[in-house]
Tab-separated table of C-alpha atoms in Angstrom:
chain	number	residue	atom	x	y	z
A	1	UNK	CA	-62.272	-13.987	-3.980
A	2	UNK	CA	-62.482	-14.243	-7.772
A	3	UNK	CA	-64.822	-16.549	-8.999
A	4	UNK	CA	-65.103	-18.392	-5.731
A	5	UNK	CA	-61.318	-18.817	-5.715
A	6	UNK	CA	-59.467	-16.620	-3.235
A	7	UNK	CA	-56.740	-14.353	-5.163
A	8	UNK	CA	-54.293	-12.331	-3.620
A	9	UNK	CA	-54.709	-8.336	-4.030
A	10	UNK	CA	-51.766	-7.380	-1.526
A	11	UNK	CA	-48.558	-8.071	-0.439
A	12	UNK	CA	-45.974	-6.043	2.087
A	13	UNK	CA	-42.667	-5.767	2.093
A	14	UNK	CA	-40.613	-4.629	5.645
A	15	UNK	CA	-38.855	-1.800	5.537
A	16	UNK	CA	-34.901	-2.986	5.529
A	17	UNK	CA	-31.296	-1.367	5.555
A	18	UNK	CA	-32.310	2.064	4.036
A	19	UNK	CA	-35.465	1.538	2.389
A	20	UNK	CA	-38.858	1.935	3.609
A	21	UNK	CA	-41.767	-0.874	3.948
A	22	UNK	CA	-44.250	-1.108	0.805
A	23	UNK	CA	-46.846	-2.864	-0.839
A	24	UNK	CA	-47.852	-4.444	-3.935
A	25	UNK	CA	-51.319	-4.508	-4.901
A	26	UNK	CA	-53.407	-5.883	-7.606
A	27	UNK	CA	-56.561	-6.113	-8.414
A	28	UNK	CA	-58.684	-8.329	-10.700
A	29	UNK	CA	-61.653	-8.266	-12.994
A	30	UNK	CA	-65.020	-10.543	-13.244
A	31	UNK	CA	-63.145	-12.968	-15.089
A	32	UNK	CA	-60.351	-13.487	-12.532
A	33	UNK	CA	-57.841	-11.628	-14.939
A	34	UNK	CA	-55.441	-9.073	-13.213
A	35	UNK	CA	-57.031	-5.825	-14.229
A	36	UNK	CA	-54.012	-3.749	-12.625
A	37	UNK	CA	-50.935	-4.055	-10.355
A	38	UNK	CA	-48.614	-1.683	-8.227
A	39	UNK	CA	-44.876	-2.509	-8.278
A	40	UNK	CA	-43.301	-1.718	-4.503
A	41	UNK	CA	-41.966	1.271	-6.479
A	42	UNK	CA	-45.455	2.331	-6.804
A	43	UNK	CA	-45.902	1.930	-10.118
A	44	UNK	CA	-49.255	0.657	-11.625
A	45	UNK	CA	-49.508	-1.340	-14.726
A	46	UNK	CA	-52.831	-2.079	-16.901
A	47	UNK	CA	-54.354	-4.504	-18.277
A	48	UNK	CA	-56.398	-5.639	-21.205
A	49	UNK	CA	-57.592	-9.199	-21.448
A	50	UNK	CA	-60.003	-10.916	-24.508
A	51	UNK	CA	-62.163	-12.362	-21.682
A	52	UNK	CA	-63.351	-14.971	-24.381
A	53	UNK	CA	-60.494	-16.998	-24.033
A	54	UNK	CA	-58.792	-14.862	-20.515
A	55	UNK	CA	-55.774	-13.946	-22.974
A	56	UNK	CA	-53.915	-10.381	-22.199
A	57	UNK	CA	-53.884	-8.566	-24.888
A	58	UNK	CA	-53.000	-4.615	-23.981
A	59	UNK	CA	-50.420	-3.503	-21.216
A	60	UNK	CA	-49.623	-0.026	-20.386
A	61	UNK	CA	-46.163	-0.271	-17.810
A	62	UNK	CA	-44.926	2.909	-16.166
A	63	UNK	CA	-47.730	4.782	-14.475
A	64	UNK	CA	-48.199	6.525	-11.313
A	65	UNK	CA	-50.547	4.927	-8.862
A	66	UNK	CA	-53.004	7.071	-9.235
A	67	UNK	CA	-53.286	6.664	-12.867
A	68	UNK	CA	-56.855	5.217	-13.989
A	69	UNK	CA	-57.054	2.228	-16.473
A	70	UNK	CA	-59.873	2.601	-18.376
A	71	UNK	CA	-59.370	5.271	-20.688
A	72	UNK	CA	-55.061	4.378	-21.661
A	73	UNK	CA	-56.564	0.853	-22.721
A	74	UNK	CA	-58.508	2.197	-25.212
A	75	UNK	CA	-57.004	1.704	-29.203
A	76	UNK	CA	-54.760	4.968	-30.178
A	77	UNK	CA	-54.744	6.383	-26.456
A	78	UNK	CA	-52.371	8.759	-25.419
A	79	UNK	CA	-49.977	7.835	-22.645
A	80	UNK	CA	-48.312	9.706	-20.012
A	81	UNK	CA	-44.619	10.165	-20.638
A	82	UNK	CA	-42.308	7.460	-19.071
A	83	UNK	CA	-45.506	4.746	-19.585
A	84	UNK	CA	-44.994	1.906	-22.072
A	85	UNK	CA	-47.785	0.009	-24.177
A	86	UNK	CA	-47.627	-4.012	-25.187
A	87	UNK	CA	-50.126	-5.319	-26.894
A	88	UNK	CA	-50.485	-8.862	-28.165
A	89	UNK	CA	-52.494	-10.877	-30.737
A	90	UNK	CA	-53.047	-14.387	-31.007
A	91	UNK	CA	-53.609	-17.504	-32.530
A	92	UNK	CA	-56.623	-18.190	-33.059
A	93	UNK	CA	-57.021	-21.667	-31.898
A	94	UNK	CA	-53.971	-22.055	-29.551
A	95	UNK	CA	-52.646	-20.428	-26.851
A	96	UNK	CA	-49.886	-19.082	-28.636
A	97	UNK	CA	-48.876	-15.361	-29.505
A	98	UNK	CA	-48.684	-14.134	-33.159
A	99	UNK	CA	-47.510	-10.503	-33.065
A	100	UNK	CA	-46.410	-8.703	-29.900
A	101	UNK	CA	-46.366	-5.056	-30.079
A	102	UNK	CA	-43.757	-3.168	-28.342
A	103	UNK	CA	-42.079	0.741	-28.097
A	104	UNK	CA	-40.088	0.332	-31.495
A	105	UNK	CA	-40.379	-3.387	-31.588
A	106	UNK	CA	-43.091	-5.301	-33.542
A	107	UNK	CA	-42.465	-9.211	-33.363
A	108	UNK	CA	-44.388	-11.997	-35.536
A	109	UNK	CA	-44.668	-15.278	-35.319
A	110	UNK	CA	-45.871	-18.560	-37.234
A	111	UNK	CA	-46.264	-22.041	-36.067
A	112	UNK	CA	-46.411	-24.822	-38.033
A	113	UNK	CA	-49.867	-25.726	-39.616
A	114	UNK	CA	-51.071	-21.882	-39.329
């Protein structure tokens, strides 16, 4: 439970023809943001959030399981190899992106009125 509101942190998956069960997991912060999540690769993703207005605003992608989020979230952190960063501004009255961040990708956008 988040914020009196029940969330779900886990889900399994049966082992079928040739693979073997997993799980997803994620988990969530005071806000009721997903702080992190594990793939049923085992891959963990982190998040960032401007818990102002509960808005992501940093992902890392590609990490092993074990990986802590805390210190790739930080501005100018390195990352391990095969991990990915996204991070995302936006506007400042609406829920709307402006610029989205990505590996050799930088998009920008303007609505009407800005």
């Amino acid at each position: 439970m988040v914020n009196g509101m029940p969330r779900v942190t886990a889900q399994s998956q049966p082992a079928g023809s040739g693979c073997a069960a997993s799980v997803k997991r994620q988990d969530y912060d005071a806000n009721g943001n997903v702080a992190w999540s594990e793939d049923f690769k085992g891959y963990r993703t982190c998040f960032a959030h401007d818990l102002s207005r509960n808005l992501e605003t940093d992902r890392v992608e590609g990490l092993a399981a074990s990986t802590a989020c805390g210190s790739l979230l930080a501005a100018g952190a390195a990352l391990p190899g095969n991990a990915r960063r996204t991070s995302t501004q936006w506007h400042p009255v609406w829920h709307l992106e402006t610029k989205l961040a990505e590996p050799r990708r930088l998009t920008t956008k303007v609505y009407n009125g800005q």
